[in-house]
PDB file of C-alpha atoms in Angstrom:
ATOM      1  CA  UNK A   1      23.420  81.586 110.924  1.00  0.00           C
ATOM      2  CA  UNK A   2      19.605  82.304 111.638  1.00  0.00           C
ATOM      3  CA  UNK A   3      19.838  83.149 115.227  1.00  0.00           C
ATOM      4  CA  UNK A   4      16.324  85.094 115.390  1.00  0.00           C
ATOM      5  CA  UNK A   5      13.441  84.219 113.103  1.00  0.00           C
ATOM      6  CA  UNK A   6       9.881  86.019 112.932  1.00  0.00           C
ATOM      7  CA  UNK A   7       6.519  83.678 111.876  1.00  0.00           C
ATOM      8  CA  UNK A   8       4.014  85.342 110.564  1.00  0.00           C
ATOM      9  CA  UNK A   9       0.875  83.747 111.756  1.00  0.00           C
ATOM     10  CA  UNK A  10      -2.493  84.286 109.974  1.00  0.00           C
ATOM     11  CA  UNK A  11      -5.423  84.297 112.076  1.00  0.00           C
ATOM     12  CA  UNK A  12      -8.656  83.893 110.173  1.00  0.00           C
ATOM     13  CA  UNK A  13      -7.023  79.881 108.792  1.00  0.00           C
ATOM     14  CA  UNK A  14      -5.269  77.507 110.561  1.00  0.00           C
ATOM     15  CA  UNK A  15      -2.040  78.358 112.166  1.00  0.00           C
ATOM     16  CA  UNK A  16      -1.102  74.964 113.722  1.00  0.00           C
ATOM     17  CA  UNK A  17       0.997  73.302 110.989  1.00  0.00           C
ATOM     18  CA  UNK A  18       2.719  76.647 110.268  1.00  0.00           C
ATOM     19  CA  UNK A  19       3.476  76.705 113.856  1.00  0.00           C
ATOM     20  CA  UNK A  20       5.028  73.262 114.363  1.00  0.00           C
ATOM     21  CA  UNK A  21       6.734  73.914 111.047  1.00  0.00           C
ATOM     22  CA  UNK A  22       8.291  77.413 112.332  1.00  0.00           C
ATOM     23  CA  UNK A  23       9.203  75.994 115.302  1.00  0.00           C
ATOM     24  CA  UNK A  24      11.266  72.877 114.166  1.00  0.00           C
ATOM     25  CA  UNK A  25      12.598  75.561 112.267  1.00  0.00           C
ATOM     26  CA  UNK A  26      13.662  77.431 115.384  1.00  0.00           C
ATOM     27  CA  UNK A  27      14.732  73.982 116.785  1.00  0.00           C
ATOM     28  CA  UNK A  28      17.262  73.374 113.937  1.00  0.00           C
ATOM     29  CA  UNK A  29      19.646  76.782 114.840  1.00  0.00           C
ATOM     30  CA  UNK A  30      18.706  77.011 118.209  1.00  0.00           C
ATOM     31  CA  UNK A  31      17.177  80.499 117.395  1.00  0.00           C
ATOM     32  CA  UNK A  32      14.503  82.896 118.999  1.00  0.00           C
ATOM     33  CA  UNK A  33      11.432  82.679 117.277  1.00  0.00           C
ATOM     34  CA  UNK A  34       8.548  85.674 117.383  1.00  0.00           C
ATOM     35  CA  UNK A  35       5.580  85.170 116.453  1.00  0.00           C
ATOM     36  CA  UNK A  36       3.342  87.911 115.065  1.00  0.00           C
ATOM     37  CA  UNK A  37      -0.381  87.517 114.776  1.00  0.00           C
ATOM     38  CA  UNK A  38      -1.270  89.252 111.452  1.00  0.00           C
ATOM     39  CA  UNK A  39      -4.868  91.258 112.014  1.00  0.00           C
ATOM     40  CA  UNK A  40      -6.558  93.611 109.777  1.00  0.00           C
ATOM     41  CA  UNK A  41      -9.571  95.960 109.735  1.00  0.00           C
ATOM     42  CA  UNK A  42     -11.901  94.432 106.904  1.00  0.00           C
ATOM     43  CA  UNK A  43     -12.545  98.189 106.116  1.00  0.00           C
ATOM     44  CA  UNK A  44     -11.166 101.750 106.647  1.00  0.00           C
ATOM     45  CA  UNK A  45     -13.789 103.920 109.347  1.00  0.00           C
ATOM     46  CA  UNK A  46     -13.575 106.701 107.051  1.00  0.00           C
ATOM     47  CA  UNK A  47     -15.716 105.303 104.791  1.00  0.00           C
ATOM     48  CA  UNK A  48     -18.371 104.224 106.834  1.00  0.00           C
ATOM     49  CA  UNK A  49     -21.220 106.715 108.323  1.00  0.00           C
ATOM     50  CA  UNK A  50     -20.019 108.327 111.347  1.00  0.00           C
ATOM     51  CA  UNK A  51     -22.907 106.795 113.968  1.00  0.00           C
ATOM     52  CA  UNK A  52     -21.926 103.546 112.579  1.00  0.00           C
ATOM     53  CA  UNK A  53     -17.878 103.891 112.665  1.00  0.00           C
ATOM     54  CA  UNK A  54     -17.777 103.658 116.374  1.00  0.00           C
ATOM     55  CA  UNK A  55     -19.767 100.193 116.266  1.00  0.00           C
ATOM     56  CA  UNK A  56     -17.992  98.869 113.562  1.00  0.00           C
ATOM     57  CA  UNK A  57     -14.289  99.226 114.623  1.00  0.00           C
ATOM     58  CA  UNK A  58     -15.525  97.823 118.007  1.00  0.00           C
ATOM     59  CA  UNK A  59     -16.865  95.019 116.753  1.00  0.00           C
ATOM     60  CA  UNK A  60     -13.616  94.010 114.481  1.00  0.00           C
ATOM     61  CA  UNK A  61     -11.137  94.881 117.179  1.00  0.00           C
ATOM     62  CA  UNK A  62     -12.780  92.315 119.022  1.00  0.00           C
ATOM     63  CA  UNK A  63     -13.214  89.644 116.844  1.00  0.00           C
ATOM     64  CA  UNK A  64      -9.265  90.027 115.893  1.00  0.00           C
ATOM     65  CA  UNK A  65      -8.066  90.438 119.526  1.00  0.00           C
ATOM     66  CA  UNK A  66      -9.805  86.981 120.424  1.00  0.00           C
ATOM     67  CA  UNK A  67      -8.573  85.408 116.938  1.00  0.00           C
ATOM     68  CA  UNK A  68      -4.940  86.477 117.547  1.00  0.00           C
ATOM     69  CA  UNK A  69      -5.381  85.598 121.274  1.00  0.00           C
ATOM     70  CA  UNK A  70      -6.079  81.761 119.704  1.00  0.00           C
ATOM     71  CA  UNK A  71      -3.693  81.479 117.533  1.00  0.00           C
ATOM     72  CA  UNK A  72      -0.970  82.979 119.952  1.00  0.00           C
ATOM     73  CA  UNK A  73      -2.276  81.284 122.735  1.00  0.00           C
ATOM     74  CA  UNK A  74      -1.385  77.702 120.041  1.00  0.00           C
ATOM     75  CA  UNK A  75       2.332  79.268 119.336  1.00  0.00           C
ATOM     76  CA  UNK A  76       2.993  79.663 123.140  1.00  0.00           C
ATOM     77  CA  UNK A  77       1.707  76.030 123.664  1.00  0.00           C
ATOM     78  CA  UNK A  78       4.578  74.759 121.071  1.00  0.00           C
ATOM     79  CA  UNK A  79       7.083  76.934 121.565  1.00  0.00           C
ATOM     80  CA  UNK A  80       7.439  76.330 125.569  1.00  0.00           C
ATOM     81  CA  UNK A  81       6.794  72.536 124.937  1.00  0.00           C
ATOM     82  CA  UNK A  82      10.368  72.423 122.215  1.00  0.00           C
ATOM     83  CA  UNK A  83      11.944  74.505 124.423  1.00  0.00           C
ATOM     84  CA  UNK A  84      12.536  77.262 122.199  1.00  0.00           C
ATOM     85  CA  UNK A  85      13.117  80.674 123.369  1.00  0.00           C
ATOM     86  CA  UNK A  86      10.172  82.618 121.743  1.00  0.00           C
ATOM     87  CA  UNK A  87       8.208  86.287 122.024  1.00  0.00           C
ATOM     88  CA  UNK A  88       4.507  86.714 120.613  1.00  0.00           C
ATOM     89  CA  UNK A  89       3.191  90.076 119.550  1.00  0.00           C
ATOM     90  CA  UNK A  90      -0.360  91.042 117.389  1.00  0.00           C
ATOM     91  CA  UNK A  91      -0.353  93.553 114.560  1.00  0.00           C
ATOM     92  CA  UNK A  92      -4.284  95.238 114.336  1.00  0.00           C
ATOM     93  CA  UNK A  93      -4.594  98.366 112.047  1.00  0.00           C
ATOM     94  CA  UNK A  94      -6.356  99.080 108.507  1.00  0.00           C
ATOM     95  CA  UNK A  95      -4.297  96.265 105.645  1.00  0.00           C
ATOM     96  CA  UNK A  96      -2.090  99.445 104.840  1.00  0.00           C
ATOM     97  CA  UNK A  97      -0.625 100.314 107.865  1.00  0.00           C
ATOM     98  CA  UNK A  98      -0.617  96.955 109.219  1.00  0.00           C
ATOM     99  CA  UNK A  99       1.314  95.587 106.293  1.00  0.00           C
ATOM    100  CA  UNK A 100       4.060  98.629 106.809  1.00  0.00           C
ATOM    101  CA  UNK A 101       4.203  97.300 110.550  1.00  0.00           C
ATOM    102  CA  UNK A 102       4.880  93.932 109.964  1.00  0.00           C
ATOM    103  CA  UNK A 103       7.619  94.836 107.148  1.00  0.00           C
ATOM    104  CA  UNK A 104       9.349  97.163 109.449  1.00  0.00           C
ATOM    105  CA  UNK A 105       9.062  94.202 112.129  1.00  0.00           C
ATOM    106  CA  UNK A 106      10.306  91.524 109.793  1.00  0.00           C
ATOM    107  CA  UNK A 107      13.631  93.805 108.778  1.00  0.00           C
ATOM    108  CA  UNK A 108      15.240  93.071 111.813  1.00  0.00           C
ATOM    109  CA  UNK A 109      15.014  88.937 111.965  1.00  0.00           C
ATOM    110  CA  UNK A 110      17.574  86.851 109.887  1.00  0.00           C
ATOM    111  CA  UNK A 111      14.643  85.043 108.417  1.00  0.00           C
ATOM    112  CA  UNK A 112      10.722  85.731 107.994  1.00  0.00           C
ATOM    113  CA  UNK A 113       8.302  82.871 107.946  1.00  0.00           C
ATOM    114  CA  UNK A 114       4.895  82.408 105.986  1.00  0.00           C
ATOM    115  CA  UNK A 115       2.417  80.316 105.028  1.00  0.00           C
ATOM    116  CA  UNK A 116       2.055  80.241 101.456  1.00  0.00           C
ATOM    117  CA  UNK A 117      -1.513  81.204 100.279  1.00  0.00           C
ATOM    118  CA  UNK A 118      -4.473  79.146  99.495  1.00  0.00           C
ATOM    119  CA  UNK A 119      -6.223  80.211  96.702  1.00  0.00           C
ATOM    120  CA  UNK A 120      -9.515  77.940  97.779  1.00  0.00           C
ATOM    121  CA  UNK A 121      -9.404  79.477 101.422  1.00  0.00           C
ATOM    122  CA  UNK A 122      -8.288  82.992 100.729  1.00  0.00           C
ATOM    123  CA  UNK A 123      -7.129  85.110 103.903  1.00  0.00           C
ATOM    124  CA  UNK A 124      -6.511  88.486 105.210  1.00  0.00           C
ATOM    125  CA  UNK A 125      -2.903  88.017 104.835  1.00  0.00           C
ATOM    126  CA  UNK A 126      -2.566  86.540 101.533  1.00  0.00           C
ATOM    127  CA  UNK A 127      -0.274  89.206 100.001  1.00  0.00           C
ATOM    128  CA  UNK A 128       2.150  89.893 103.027  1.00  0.00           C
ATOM    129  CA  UNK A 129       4.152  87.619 101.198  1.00  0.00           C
ATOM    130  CA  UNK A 130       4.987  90.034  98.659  1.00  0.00           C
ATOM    131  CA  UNK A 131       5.205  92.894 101.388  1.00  0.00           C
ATOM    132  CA  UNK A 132       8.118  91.007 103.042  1.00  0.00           C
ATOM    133  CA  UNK A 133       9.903  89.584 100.243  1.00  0.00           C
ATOM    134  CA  UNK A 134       9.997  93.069  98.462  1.00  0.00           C
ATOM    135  CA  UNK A 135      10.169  95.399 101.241  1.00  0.00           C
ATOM    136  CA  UNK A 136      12.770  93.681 104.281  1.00  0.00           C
ATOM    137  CA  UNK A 137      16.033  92.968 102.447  1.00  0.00           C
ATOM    138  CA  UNK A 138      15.363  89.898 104.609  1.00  0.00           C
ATOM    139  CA  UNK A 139      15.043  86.394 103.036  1.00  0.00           C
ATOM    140  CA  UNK A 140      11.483  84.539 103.285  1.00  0.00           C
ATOM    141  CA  UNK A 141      11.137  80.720 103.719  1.00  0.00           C
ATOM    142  CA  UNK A 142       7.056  80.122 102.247  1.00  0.00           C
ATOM    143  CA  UNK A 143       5.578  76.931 103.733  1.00  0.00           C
ATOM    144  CA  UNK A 144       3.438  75.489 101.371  1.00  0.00           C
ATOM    145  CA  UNK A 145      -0.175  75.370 102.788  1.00  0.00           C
ATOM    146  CA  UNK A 146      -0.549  71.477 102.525  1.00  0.00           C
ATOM    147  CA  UNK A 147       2.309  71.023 104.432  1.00  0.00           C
ATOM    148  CA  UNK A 148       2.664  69.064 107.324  1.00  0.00           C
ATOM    149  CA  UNK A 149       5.285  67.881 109.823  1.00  0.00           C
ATOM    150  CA  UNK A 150       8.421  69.504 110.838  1.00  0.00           C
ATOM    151  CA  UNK A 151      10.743  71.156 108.342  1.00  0.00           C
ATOM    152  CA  UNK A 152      13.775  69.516 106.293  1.00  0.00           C
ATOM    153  CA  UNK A 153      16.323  70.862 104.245  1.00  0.00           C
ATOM    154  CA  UNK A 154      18.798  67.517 103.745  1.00  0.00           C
ATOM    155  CA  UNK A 155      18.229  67.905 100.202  1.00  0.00           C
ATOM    156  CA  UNK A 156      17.781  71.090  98.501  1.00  0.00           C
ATOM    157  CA  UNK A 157      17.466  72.533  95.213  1.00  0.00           C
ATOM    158  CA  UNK A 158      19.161  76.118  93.920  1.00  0.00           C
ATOM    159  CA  UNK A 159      17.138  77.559  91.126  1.00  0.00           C
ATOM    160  CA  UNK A 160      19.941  79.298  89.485  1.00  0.00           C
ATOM    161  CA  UNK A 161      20.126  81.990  86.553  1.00  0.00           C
ATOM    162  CA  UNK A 162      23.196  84.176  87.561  1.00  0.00           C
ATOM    163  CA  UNK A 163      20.822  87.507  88.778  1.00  0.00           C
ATOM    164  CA  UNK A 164      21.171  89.388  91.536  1.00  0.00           C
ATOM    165  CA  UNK A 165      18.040  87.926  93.278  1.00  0.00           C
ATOM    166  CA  UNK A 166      19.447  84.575  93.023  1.00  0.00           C
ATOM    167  CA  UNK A 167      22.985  85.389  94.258  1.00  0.00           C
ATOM    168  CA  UNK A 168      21.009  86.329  97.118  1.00  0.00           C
ATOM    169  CA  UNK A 169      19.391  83.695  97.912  1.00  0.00           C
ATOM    170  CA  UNK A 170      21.879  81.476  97.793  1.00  0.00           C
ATOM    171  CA  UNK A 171      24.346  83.400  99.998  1.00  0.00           C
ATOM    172  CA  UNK A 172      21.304  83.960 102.449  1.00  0.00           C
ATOM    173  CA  UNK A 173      20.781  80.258 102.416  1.00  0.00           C
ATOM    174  CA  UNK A 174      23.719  79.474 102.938  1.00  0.00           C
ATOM    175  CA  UNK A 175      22.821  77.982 107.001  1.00  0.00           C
ATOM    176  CA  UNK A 176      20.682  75.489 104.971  1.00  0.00           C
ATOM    177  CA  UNK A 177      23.071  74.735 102.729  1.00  0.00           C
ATOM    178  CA  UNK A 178      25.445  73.799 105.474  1.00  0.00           C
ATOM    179  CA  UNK A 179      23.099  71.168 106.727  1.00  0.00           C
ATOM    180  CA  UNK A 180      21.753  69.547 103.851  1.00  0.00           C
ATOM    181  CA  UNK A 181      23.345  65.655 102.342  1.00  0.00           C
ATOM    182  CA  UNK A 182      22.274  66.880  98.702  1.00  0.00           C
ATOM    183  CA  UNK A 183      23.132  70.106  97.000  1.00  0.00           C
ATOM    184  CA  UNK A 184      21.431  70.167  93.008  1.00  0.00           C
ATOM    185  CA  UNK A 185      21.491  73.227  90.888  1.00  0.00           C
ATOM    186  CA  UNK A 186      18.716  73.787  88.258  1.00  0.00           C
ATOM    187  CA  UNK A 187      19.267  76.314  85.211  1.00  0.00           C
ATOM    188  CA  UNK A 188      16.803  76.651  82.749  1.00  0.00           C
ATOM    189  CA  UNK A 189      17.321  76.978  78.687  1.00  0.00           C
ATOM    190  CA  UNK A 190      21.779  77.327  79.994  1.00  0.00           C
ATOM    191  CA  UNK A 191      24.218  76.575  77.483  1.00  0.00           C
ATOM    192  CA  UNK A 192      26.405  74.433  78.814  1.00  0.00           C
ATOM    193  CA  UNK A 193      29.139  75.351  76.337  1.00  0.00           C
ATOM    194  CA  UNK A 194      28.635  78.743  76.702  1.00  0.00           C
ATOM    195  CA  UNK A 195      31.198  80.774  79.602  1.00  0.00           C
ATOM    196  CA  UNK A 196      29.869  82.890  81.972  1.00  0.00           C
ATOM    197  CA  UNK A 197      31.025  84.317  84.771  1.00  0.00           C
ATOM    198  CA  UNK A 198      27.286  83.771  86.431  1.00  0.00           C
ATOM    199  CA  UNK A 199      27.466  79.910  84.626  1.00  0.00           C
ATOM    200  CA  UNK A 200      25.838  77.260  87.126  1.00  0.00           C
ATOM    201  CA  UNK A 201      29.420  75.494  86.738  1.00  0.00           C
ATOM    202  CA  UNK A 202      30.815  78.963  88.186  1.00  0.00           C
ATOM    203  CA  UNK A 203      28.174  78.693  90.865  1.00  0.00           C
ATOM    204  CA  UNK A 204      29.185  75.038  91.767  1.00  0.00           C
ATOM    205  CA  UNK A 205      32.919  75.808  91.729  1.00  0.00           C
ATOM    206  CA  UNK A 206      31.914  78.704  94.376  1.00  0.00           C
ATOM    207  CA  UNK A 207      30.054  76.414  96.494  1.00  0.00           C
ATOM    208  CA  UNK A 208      32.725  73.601  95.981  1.00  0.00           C
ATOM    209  CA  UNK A 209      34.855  76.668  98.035  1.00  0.00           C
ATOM    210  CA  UNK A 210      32.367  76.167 100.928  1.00  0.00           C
ATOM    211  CA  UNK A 211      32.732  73.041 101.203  1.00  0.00           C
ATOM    212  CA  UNK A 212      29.374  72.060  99.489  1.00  0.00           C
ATOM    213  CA  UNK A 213      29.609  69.633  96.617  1.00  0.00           C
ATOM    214  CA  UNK A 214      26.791  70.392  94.430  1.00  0.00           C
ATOM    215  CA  UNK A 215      25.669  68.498  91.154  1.00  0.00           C
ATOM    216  CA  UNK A 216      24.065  70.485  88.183  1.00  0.00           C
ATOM    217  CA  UNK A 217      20.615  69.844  86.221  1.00  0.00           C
ATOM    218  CA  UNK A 218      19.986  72.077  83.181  1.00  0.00           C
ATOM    219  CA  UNK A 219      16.660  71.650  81.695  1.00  0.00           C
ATOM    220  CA  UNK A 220      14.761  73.203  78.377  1.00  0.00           C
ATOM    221  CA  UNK A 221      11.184  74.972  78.932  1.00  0.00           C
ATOM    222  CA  UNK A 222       9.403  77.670  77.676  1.00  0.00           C
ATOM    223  CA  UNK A 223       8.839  80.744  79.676  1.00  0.00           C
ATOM    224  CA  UNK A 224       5.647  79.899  80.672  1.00  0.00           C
ATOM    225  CA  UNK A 225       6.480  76.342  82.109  1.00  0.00           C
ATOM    226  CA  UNK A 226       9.121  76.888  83.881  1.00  0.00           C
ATOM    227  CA  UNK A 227       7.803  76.531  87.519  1.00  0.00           C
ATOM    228  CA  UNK A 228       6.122  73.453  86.590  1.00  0.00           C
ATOM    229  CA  UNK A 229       9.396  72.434  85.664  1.00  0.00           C
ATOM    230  CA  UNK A 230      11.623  73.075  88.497  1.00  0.00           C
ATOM    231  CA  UNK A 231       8.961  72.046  90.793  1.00  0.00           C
ATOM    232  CA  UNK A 232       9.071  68.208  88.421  1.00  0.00           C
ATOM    233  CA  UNK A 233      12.763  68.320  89.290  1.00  0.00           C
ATOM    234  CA  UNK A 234      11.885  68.935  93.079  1.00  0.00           C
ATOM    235  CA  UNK A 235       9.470  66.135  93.081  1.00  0.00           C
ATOM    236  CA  UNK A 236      12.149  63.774  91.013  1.00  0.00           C
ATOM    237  CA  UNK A 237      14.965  64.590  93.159  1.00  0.00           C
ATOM    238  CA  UNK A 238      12.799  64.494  96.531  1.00  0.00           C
ATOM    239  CA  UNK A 239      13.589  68.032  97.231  1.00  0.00           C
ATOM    240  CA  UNK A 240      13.104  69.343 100.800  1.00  0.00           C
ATOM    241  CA  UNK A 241      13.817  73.292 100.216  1.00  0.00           C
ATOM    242  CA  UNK A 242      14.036  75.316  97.335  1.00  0.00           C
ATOM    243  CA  UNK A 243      16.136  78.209  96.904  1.00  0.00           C
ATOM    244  CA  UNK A 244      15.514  81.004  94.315  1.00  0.00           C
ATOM    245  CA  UNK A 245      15.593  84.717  93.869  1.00  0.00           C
ATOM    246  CA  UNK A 246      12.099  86.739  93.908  1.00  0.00           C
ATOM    247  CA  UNK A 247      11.934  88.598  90.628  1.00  0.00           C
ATOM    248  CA  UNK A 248       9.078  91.662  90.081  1.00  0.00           C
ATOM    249  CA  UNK A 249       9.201  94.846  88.205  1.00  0.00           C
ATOM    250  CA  UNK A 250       8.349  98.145  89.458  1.00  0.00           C
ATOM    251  CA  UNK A 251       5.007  99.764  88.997  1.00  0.00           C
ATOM    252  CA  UNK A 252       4.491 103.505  90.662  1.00  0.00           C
ATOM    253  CA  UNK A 253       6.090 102.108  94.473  1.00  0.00           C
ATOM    254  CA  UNK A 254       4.650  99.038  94.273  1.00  0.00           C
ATOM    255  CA  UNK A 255       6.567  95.456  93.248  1.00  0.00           C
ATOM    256  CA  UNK A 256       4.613  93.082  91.158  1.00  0.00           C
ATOM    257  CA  UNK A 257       5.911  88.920  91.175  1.00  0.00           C
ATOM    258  CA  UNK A 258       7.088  88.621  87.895  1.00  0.00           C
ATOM    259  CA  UNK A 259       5.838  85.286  86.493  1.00  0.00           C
ATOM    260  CA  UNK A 260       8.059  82.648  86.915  1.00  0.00           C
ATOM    261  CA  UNK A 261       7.644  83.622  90.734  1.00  0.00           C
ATOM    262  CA  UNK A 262       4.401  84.174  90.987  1.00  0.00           C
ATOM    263  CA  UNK A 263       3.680  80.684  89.304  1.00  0.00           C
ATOM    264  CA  UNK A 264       6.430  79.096  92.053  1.00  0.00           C
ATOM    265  CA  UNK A 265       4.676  80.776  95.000  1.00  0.00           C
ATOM    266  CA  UNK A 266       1.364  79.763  93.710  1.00  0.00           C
ATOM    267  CA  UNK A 267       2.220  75.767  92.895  1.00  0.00           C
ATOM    268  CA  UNK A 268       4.456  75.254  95.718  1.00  0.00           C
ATOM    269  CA  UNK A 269       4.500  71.610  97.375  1.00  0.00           C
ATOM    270  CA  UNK A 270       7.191  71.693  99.625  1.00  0.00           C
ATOM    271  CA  UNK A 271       9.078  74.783 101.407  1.00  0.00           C
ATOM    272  CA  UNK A 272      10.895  77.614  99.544  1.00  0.00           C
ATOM    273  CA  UNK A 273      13.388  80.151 100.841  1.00  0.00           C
ATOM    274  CA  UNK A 274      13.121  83.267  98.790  1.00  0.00           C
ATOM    275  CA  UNK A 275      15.047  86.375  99.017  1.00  0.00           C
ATOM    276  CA  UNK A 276      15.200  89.660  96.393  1.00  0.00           C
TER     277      UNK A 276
END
């Protein structure tokens, strides 16, 4: 059950939908929700000229104190008028150390919100997405940034392939699974008459053991279509939540999206929750 759940709140684009979103969120599980204020230096004093250092950092420290103090000041409004038990706190350091802060922060909470990023309004915080989801061992539920209202999970989709990532997910979904009417599985390229021990008929007989029903969809694409087609699915089947594991590779100690999830995170139109 998500009893305490962290938002993290950008503050140089609109926070408000993100907000009410997080917060119905909250609503749903009757769960503290913190919000944290994301703020970074737009560059490091080291390498600016000494006389001009001082000046600098002052002047960006400010203009992210009152930004945060905004966007907080919005969360507070929200939270106390739901009713939901909340904390706020602001992150303000050079991308680096802020990003290890907010990690850190978000590996104690049962479930890290985002907003998903916009690539025509690009912000600060655009790849703390990848931060979390590779570096909390926490799942991540990515609001998609044209997304309005409160959340819904009655019907949800399980992007299945029998890998670690995706056992993951669904076992941390598993609170949304509990609520939803409408359970669907999606493998692509499976062969149904092939046995597996990782099969999405396995997966459905394991969920049948919980007490969720679910009903399978296996579908043919090509590696490089196949977030357009789980996301046709979605929008066929009137999905309110995806779930699916958050694949990358290792390059020196940093994790790169592979592609299937990187083209997911970047088409999204409705709500994902992503673990690794």
């Amino acid at each position: 059950m998500f009893k305490d759940i962290a938002v993290l709140l950008p503050v140089d684009r609109p926070a408000g939908a993100l907000i009410e979103c997080a917060a119905s969120v909250a609503g749903l599980f009757e769960a503290h929700l913190d919000g944290i204020a994301c703020v970074y230096q737009a560059m490091n004093p080291v390498m600016i000229a000494p006389e001009a250092a001082a000046v600098v950092m002052s002047a960006q420290y400010q203009t992210g104190i009152d930004h945060a103090a905004i966007v907080l000041d919005q969360f507070e409004i929200a939270t106390r008028r739901l009713g939901i038990p909340h904390d706020a706190a602001s992150t303000f350091d050079v991308s680096y150390a802020a990003t290890r802060t907010v990690t850190e922060m978000a590996r104690l909470h049962d479930l890290n919100i985002l907003a998903q990023p916009d690539r025509s309004n690009p912000s600060q915080t655009d790849f703390l997405s990848e931060a979390v989801l590779f570096g909390s061992g926490r799942p991540m539920l990515m609001i998609p940034y044209i997304h309005r209202g409160p959340f819904k999970s009655d019907r949800v989709l399980i992007c299945w392939d029998g890998g670690a990532p995706a056992a993951r997910a669904v076992h941390d979904a598993m609170p949304f699974l509990r609520r939803a009417t409408t359970i669907d599985v999606v493998t692509i390229n499976e062969n149904e008459d092939t046995a597996s021990e990782v099969s999405s008929t396995a997966l459905i007989t394991h969920l049948a053991r919980h007490d969720l029903p679910a009903r399978p969809h296996r579908i043919t694409a090509n590696s490089s279509n196949i977030h357009n087609a789980i996301l046709s699915l979605a929008a066929d089947n009137d999905t309110d939540l995806i779930v699916m594991g958050g694949y990358g590779h290792s390059r020196l100690r940093e994790f790169i999206l592979g592609g299937t999830t990187r083209g997911m995170l970047e088409s999204l139109t409705i709500p994902a929750m992503i673990s690794h």
